[in-house]
Short mmCIF file of C-alpha atoms in Angstrom, two decimals:
data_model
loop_
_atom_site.label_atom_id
_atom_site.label_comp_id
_atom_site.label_asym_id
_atom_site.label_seq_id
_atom_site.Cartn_x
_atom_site.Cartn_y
_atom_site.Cartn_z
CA UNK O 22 109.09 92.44 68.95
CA UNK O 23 107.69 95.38 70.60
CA UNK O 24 103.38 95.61 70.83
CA UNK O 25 103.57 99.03 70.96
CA UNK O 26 105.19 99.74 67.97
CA UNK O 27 102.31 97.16 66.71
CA UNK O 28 99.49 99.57 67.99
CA UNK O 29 98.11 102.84 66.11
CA UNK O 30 98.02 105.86 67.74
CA UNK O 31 100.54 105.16 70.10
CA UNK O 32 102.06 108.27 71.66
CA UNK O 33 101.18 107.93 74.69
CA UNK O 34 102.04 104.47 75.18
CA UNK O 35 105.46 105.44 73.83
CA UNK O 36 106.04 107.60 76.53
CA UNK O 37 104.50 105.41 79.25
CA UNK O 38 106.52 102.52 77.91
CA UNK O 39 109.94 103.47 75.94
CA UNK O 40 111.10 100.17 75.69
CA UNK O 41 107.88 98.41 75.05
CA UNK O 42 105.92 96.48 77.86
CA UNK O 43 108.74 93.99 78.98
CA UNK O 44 107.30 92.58 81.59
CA UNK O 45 104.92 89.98 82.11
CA UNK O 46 101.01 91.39 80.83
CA UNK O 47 97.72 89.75 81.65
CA UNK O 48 95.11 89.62 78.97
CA UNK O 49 91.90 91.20 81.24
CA UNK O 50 88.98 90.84 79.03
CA UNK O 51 88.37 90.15 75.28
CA UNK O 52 85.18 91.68 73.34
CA UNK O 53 83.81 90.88 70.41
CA UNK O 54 80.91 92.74 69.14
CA UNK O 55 78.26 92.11 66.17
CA UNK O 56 79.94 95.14 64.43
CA UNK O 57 83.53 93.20 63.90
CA UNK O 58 85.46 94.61 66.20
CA UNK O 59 87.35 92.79 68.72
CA UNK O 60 88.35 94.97 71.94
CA UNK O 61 91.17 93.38 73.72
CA UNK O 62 92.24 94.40 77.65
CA UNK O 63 95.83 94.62 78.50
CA UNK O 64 97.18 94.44 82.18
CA UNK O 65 100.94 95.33 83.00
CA UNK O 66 102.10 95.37 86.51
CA UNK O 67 105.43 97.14 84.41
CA UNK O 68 105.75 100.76 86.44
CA UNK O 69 105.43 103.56 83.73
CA UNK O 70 108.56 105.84 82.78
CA UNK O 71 106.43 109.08 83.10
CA UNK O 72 104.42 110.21 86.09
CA UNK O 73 100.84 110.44 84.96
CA UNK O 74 99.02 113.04 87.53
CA UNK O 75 95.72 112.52 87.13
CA UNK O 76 96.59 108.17 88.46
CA UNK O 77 98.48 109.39 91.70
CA UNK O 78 101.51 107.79 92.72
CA UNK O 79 102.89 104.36 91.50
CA UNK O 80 102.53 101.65 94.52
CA UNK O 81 100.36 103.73 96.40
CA UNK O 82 97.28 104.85 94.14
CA UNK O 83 97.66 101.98 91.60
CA UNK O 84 100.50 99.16 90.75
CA UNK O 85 98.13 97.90 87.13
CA UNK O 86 97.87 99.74 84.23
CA UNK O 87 95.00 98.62 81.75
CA UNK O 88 95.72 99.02 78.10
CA UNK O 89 92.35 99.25 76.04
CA UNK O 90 93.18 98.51 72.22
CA UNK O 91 90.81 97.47 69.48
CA UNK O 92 90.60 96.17 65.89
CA UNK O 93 87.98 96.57 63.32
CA UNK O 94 90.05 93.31 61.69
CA UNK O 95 90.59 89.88 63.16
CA UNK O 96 91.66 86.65 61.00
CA UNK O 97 91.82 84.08 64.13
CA UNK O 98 90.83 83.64 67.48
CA UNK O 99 91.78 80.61 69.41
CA UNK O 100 91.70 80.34 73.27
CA UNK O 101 92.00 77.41 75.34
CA UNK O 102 91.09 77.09 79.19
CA UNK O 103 90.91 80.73 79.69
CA UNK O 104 89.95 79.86 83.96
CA UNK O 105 93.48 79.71 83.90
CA UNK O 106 94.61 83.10 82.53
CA UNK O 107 97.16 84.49 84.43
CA UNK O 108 100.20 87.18 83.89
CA UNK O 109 102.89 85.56 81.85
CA UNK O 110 104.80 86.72 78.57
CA UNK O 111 103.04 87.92 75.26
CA UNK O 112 104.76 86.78 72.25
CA UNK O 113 104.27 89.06 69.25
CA UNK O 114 105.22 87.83 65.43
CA UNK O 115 104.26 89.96 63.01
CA UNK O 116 103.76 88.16 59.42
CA UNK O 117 102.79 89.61 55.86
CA UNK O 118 99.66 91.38 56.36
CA UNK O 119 98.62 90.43 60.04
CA UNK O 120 99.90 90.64 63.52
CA UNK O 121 99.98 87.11 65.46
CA UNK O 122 99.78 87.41 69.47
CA UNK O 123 100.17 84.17 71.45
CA UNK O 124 100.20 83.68 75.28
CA UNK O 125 100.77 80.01 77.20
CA UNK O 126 100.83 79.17 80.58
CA UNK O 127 100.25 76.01 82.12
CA UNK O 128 97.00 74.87 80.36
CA UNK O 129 96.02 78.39 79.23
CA UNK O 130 96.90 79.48 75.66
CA UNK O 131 95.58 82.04 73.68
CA UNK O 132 96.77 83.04 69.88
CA UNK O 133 95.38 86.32 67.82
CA UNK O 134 95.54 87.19 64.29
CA UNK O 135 94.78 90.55 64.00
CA UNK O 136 95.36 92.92 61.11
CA UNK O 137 96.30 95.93 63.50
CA UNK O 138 95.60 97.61 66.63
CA UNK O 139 94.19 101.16 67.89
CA UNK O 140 95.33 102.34 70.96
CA UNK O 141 91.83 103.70 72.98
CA UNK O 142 93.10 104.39 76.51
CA UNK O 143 94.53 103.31 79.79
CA UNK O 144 93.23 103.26 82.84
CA UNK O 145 94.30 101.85 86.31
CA UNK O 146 93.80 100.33 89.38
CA UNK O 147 95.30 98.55 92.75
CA UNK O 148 95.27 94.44 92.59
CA UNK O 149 96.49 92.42 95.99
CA UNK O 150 96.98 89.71 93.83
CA UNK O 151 100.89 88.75 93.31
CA UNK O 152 102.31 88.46 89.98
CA UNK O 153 100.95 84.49 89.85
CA UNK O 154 97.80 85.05 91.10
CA UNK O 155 97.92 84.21 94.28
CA UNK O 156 96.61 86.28 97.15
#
């Protein structure tokens, strides 16, 4: 299943991304704050379709794109040993009236039940890291 097509206001992203982020994502940073909304950080090493100007050049000015989504809903959170987050696959399963994200690797899992998500913006940046996490 494609995220994007998960995520709300999602022009841009369709653009960026035609076939959907395929590649192996990194979940940055999760937020939750007293008003119920859970802000969730999405990192993709994936290079975009469309040249976005204002970022530079792919390889050179940045090789991460963040994706900044948020929901005003969440049923479940459940994260174990986040230390060891790392890029790896993001499975998306989307059941009657919520949307179910899970990530694994090694000892790190992570599963979300969220009732939708609202695109917010992307930014980027350059990481030395590889694609494991290793310098």
């Amino acid at each position: 299943m494609n995220l994007i097509n998960q995520i709300t206001h999602n022009k841009f992203l369709t653009e960026l991304f035609p076939s959907g982020l395929t590649g192996p994502v990194l979940i940055g940073q999760i937020n939750l704050d007293l008003g119920g909304k859970l802000y969730l950080n999405i990192h993709t090493r994936q290079k975009p379709e469309i040249e976005v100007l204002k970022w530079g050049t792919w390889g050179k000015d940045y090789n991460t794109i963040v994706v900044k989504l948020y929901t005003r809903a969440r049923k479940n959170l459940h994260i174990t040993d986040w230390n060891n987050v790392t890029y790896s696959q993001l499975i998306i399963q989307q059941n009657n009236d919520h949307i179910l994200l899970k990530q694994t690797h090694d000892s790190f899992q992570l599963e979300l039940e969220l009732t939708g998500l609202i695109f917010q913006e992307c930014s980027t940046y350059t990481d030395d890291l590889d694609i494991e996490g290793n310098e």
